[in-house]
Coordinates of C-alpha atoms (C1' of nucleotides) in Angstrom, one line a residue:
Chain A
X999 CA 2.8 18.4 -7.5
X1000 CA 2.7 19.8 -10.8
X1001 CA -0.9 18.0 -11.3
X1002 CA -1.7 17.1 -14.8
X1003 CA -5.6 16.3 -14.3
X1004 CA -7.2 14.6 -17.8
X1005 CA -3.5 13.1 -18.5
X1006 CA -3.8 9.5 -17.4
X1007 CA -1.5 7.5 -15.5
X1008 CA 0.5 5.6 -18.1
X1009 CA 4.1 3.6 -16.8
X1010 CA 6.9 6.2 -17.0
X1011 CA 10.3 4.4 -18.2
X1012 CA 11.5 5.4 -14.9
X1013 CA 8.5 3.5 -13.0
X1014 CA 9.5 0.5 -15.5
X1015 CA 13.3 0.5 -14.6
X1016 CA 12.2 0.1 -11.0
X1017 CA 10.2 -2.5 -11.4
X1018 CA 13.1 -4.0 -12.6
X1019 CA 15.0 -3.3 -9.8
X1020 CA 12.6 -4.5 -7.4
X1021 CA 12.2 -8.1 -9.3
X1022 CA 15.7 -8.2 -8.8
X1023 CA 16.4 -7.6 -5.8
X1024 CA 13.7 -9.8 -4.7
X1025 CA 15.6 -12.6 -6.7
X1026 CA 18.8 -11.8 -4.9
X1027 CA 16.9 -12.1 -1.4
X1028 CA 14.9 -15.4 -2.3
X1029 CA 18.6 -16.7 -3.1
X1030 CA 20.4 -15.5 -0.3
X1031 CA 17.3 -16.5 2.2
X1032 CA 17.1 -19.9 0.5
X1033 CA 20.7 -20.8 1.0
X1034 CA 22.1 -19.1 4.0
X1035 CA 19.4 -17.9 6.0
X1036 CA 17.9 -14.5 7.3
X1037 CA 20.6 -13.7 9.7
X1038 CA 23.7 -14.8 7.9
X1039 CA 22.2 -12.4 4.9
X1040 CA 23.5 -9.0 5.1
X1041 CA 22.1 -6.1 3.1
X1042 CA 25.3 -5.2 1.1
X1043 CA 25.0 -9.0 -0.1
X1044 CA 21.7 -8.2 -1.4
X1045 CA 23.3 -4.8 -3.0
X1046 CA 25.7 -6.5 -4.5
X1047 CA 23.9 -9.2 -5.5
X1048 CA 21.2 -7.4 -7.0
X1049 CA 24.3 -5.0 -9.1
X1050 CA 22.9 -1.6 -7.0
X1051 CA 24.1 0.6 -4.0
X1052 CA 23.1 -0.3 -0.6
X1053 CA 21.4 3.4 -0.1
X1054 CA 19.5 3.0 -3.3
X1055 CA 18.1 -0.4 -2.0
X1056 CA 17.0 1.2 1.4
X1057 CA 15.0 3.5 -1.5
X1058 CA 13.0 0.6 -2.3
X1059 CA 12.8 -1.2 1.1
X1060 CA 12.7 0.9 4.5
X1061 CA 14.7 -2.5 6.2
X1062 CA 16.4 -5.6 5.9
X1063 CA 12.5 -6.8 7.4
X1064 CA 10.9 -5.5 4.6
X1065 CA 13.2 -7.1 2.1
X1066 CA 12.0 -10.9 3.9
X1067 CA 8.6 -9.6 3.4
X1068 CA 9.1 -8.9 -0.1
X1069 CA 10.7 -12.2 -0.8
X1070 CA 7.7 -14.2 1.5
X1071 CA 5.1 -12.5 -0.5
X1072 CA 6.8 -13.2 -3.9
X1073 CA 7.3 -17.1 -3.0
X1074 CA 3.5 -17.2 -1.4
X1075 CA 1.8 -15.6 -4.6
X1076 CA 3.9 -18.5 -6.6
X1077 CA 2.3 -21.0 -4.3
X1078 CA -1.2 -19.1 -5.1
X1079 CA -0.2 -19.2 -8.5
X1080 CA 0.3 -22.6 -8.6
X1081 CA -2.9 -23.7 -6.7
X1082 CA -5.0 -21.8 -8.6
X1083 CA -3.8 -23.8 -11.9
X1084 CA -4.1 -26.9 -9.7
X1085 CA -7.9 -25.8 -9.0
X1086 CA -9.0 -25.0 -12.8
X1087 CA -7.1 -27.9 -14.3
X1088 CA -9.1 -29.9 -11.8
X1089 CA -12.2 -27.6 -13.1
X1090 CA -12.0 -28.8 -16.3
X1091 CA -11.0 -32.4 -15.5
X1092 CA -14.0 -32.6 -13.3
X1093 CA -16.0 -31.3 -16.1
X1094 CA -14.6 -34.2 -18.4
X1095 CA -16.0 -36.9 -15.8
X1096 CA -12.3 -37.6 -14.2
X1097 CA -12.4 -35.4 -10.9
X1098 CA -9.1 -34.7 -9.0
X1099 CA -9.5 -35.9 -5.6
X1100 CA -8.3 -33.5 -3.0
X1101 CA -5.6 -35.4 -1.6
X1102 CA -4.0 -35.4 -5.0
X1103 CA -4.6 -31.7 -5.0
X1104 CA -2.2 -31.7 -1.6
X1105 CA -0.3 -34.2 -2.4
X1106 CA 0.9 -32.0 -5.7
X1107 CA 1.0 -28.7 -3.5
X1108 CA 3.4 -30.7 -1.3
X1109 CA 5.7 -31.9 -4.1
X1110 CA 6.0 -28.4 -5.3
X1111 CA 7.4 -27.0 -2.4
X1112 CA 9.8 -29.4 -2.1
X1113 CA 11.1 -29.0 -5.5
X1114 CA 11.2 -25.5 -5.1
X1115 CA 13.5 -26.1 -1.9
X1116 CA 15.7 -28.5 -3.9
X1117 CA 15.8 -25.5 -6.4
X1118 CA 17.7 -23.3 -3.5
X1119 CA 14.5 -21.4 -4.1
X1120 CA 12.7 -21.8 -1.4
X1121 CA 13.4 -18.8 1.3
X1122 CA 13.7 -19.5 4.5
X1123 CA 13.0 -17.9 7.9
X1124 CA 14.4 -18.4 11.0
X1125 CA 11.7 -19.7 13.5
X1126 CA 12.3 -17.4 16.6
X1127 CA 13.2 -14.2 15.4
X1128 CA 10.4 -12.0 17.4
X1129 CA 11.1 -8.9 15.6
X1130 CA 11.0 -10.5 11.7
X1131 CA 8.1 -12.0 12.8
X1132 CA 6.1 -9.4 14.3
X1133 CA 7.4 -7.4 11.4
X1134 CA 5.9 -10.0 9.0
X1135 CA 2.7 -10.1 11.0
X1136 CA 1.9 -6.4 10.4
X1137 CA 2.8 -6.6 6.8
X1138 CA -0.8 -7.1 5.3
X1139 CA 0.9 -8.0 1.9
X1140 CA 2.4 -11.1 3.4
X1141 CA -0.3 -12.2 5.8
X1142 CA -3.6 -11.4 2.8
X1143 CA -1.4 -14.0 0.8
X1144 CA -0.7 -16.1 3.8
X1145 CA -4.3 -16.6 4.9
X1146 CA -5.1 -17.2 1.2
X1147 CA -3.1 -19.9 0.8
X1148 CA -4.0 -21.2 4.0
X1149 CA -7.5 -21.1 2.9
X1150 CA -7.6 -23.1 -0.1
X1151 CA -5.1 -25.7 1.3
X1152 CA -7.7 -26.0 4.3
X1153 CA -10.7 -26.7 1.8
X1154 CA -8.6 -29.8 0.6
X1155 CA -7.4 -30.7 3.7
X1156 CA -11.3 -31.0 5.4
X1157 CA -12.7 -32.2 2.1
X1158 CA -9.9 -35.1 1.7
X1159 CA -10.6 -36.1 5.4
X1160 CA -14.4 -36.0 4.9
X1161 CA -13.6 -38.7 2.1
X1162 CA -11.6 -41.1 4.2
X1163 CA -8.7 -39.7 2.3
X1164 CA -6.3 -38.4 5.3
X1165 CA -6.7 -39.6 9.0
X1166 CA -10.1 -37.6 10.4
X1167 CA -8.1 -37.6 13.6
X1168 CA -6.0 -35.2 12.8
X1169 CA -6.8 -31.4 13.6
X1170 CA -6.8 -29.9 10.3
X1171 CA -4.6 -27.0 11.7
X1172 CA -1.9 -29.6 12.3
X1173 CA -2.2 -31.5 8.7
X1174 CA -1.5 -27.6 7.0
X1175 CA 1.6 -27.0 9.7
X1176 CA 2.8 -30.4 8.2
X1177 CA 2.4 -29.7 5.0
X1178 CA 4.0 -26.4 5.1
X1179 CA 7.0 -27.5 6.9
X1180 CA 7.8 -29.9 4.1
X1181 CA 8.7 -26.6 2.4
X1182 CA 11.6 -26.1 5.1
X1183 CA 12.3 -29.7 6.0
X1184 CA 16.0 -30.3 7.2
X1185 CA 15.5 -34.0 5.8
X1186 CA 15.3 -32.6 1.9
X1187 CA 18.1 -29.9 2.8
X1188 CA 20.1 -33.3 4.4
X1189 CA 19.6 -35.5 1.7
X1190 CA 20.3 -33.0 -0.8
X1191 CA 23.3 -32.2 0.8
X1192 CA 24.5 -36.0 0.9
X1193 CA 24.6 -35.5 -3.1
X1194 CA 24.0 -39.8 -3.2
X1195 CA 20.5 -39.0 -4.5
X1196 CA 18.5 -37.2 -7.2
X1197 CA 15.7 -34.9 -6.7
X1198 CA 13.1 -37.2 -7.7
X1199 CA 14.2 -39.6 -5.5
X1200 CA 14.2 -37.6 -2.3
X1201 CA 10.7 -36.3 -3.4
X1202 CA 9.7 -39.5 -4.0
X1203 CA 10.7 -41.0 -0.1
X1204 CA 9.6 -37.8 2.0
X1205 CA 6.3 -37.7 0.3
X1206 CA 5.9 -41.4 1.2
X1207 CA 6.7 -40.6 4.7
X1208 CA 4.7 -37.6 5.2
X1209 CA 1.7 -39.6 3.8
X1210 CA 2.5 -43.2 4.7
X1211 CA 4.4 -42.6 7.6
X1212 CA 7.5 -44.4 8.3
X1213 CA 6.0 -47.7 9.3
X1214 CA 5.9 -50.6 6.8
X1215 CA 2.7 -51.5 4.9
X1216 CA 2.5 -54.6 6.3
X1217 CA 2.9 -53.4 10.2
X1218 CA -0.3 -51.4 9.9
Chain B
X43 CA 53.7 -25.5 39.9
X44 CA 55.0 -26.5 43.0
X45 CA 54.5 -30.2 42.3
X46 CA 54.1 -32.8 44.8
X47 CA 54.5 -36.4 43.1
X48 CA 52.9 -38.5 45.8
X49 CA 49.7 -36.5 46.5
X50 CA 47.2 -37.6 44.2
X51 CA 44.9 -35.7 42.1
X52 CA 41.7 -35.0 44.7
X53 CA 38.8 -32.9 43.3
X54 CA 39.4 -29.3 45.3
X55 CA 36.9 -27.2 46.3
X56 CA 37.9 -24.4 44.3
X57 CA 37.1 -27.0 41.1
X58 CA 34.0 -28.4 42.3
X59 CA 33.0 -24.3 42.6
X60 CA 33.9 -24.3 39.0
X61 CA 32.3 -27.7 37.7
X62 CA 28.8 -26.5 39.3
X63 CA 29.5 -23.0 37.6
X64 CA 30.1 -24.6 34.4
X65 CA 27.1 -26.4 34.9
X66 CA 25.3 -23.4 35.5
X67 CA 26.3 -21.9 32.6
X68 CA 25.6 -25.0 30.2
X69 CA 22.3 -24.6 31.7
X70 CA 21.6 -21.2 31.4
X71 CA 22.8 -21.5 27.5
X72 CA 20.2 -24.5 27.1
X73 CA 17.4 -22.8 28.0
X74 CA 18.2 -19.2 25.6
X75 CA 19.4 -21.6 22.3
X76 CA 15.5 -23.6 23.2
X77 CA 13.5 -20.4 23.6
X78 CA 15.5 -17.7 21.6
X79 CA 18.0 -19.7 19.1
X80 CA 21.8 -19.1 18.6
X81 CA 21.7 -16.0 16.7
X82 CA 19.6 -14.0 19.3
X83 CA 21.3 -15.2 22.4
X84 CA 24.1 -12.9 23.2
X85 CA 26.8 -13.8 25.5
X86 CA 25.4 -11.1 28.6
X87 CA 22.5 -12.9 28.6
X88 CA 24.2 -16.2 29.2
X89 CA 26.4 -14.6 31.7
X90 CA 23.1 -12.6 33.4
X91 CA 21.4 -16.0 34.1
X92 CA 23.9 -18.0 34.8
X93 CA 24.8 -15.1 37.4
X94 CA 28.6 -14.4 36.7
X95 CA 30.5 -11.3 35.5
X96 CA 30.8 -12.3 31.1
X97 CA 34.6 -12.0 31.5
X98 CA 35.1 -15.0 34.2
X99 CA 32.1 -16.6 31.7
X100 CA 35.3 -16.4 29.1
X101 CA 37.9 -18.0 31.4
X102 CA 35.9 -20.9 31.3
X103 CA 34.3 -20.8 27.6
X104 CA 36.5 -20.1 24.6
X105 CA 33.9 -18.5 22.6
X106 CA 29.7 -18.4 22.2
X107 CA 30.0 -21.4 19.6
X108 CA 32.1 -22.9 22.2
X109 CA 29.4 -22.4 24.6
X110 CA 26.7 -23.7 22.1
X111 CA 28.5 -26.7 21.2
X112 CA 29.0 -27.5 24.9
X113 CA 25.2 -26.9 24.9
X114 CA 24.8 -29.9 22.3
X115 CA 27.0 -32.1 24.2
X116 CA 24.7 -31.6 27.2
X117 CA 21.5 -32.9 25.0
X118 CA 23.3 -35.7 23.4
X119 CA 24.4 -36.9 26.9
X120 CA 20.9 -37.2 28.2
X121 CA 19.5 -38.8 24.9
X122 CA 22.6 -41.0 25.0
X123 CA 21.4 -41.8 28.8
X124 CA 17.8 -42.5 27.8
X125 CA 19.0 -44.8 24.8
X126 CA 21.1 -46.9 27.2
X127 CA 18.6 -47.0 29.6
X128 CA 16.4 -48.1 26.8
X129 CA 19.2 -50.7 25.7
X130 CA 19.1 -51.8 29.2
X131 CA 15.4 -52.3 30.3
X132 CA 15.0 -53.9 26.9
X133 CA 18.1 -56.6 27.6
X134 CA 15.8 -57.5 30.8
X135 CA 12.9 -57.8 29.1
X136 CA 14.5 -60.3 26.6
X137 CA 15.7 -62.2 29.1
X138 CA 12.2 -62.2 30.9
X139 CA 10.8 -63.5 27.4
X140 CA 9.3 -60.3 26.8
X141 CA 11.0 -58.6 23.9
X142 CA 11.0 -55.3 23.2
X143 CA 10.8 -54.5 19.0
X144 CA 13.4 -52.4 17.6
X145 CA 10.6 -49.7 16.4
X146 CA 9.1 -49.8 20.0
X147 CA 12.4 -48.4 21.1
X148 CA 12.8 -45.9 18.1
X149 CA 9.2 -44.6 19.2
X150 CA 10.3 -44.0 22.4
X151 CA 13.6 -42.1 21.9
X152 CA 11.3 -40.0 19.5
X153 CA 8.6 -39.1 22.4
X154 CA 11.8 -38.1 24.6
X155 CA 12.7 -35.8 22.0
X156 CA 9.9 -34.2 21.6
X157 CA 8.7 -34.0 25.0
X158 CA 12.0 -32.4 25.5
X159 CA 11.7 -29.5 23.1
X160 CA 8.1 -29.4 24.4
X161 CA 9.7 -28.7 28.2
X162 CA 11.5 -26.0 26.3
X163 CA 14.9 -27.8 27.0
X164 CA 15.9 -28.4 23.5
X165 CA 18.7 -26.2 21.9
X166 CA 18.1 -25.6 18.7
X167 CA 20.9 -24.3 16.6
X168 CA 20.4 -22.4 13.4
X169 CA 20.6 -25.0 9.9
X170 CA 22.7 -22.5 7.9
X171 CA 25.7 -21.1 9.6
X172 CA 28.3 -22.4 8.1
X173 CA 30.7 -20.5 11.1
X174 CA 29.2 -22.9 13.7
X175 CA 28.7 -26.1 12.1
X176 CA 32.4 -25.9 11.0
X177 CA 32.9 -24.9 14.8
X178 CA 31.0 -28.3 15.8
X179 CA 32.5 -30.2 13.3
X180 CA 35.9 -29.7 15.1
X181 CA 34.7 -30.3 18.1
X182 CA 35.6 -34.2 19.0
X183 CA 33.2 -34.3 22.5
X184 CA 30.6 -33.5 20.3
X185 CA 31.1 -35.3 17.3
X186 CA 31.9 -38.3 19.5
X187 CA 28.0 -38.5 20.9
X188 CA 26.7 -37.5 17.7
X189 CA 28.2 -40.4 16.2
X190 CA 27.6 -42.9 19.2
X191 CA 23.7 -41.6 19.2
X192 CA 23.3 -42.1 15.7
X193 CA 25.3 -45.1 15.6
X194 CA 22.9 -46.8 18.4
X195 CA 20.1 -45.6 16.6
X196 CA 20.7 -47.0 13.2
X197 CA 21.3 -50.2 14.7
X198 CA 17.8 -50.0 15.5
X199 CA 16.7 -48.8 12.6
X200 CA 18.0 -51.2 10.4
X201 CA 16.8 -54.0 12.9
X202 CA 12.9 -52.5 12.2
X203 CA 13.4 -52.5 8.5
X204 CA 14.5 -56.1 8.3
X205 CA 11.4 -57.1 10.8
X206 CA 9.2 -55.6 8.8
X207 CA 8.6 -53.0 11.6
X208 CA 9.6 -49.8 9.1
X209 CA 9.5 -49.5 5.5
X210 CA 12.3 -51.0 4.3
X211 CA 12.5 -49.0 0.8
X212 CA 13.7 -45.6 2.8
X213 CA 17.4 -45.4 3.5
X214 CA 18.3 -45.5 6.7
X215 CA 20.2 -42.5 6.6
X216 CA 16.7 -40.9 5.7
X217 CA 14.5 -42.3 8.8
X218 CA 17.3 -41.1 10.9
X219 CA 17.3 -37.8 9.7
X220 CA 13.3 -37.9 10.1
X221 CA 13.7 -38.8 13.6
X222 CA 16.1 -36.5 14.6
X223 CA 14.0 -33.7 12.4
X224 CA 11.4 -34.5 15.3
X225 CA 13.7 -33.4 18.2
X226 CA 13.1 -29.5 16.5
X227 CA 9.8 -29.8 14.4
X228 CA 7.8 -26.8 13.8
X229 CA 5.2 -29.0 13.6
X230 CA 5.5 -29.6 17.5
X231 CA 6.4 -25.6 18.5
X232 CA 3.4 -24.6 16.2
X233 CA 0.8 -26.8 18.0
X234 CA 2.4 -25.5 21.3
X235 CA 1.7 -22.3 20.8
X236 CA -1.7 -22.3 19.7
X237 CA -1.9 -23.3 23.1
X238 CA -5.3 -25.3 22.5
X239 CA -3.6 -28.6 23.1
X240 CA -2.0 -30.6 25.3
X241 CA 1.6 -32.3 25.2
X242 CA 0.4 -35.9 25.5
X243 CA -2.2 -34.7 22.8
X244 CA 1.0 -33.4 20.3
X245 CA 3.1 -36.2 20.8
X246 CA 0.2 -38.8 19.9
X247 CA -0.5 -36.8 16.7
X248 CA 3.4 -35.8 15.7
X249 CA 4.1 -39.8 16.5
X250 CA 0.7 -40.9 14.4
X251 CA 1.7 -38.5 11.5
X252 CA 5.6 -39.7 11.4
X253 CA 4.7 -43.8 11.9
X254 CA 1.6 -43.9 9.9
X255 CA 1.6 -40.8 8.0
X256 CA -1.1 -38.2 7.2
X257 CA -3.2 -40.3 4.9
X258 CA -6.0 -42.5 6.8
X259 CA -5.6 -46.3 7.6
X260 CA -8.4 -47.2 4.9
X261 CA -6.2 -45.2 2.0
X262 CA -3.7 -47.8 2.0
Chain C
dG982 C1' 39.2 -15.3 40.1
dT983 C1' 35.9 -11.7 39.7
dC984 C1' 34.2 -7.6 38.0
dT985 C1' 34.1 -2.9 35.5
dA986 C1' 35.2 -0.8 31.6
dT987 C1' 36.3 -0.8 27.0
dA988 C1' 38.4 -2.1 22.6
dG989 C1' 37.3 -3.7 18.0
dC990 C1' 34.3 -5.0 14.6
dT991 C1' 30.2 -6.0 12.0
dG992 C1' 26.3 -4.7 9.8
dG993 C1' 22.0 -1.9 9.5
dA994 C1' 20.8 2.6 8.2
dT995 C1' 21.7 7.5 6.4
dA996 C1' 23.6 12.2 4.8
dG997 C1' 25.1 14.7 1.1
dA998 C1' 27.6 15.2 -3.3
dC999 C1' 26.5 14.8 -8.1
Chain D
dG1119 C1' 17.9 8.6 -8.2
dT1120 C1' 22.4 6.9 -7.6
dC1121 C1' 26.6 6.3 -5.2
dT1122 C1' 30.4 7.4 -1.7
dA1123 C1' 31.4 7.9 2.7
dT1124 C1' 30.1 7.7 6.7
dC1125 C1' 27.3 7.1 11.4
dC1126 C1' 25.9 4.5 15.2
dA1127 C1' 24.0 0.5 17.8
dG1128 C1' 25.0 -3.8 19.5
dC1129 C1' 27.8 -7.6 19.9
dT1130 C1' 32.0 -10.6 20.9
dA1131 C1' 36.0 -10.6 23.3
dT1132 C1' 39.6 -8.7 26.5
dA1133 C1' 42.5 -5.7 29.5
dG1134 C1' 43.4 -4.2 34.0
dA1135 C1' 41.9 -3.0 38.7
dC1136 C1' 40.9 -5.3 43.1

DNA sequence: GTCTATAGCTGGATAGAC
DNA sequence: GTCTATCCAGCTATAGAC
């Protein structure tokens, strides 16, 4: 309407304030996903959270689905974020004669989820929901960044077991489920919760039992 | 009403009816909180399967957390049973001069648990809702076996760490959390429903990955 | 004691003023 | 484009007939 053909598409103000919005209601959904779930969220939380009207919000995002989707997609493209800095840091490091091994590649994937859980920034989905889910399945923003990540994890995963650097035995399928459940793990939220231990610390012990095990040393 | 002193309390028929009802109903519950979770399960459904009108569901359950907790008191009865039993074929064995370890047993309580939610006959209650969990909290049958289970368990647990049988720098707080995290690991569903393996083959993988961690034997 | 019918409420989604 | 003021579905819980 009202086409302007040789002028080119430059950010109005207006596209820039809602931009804003969108970041922040994003924020207010990672926050409220993070600490008390999808279902306990409601959508006038996320209004008010976010300092807008409810109808305004449904604007921007056509459900409360959509708003999950949104705050999935902004969490995965941090992981991607951080993977891919994890993946040229190793470039150049491997270019100085010092190569990252892949399991330290994982191992520092693995840590940052964990941290980003004990930030209460880590949102989180319930498991059987069939309509989120098959909402989140057709959302191609969420599952492009999903397979991505997927991926790239799955090259280190393969390469570290080709090495004799994670058990071979292991379906590689089943070593990226583990790793991405350390992101939602009811042991961190536990320990957290206990308050007796710092973050470090509870890093620290689940990474040794995700990739030691539980067993002692000596009973191997 | 119409007391008589001397005739002593005799199970009626009209309350057997109502214990196998009850039991019907505790069953029915089981089954939607394994497949469906707590917030999905409504209250008709629970009165649909357990084939009753939802209003004579009510004279016998307060409330649906009501009905979930006595859901939860089901579970921790039969993994209080199977830890006894435990307790008892292991008091045998001792006596027979075959001992049974104290991480032999924990192994085993943790393949019940997951061959459990792999029968889809595990409730599984939502982490954040702060209206049940307070709910639970108040409610002494269930706090009861929670505490008894866990008590039985630590005793174990502590046992393995002084043997050398489980690393002994984890709290044991920690590896009991990481055992009962087992009972509803997406780890477990996940594998389930790629539906390219079988349970035996799971449970070896899930129990290889939580003993002896992802990393292989050689990485030590 | 069991069921039908419904009250009461919560929360997702929207119409319409401005 | 934003907000106020709803609408309406779906759920828990209960009243009242039988």
């Amino acid at each position: 309407m009202g086409a302007r053909p040789s002028r080119p598409t430059r950010p109005s103000i207006r596209e820039q304030v809602q931009r804003m919005r969108e970041e922040a209601i994003v924020t207010a959904v990672n926050r409220l996903l993070a600490t008390k779930g999808y279902d306990a969220m409601t959508v006038d939380e996320v209004a008010a959270e976010s300092g807008m009207a409810k109808a305004s919000l449904y604007k921007l995002f056509a459900s409360k689905e959509e708003l999950a989707g949104a705050a999935m997609v902004a969490v995965l493209d941090r992981a991607l974020a951080f993977v891919d800095a994890l993946r040229a840091r190793a470039e150049t490091a491997a270019a100085a004669g010092t190569p990252v091994s892949a399991r330290a590649q994982l191992e520092a994937v693995t840590r940052w989820a964990m941290q980003t859980q004990l930030e209460g920034e880590m949102p989180s989905l319930p498991a059987h929901n069939s309509s989120l889910s098959a909402s989140l399945q057709s959302n191609d923003d969420y599952m492009d960044r999903l397979l991505s990540l997927s991926n790239r994890l799955s090259i280190w995963i393969t390469e570290a077991q080709t090495r004799g650097q994670l058990q071979a035995a292991f379906p590689p399928e089943m070593v990226l489920y583990t790793l991405f459940a350390r992101a939602c793990d009811p042991v961190v939220a536990l320990l957290k919760d206990s308050g007796q231990y710092t973050h470090a610390q509870i890093i620290d012990w689940v990474m040794a039992s995700t990739f030691q095990g539980l067993g002692a040393a000596t009973a191997r």
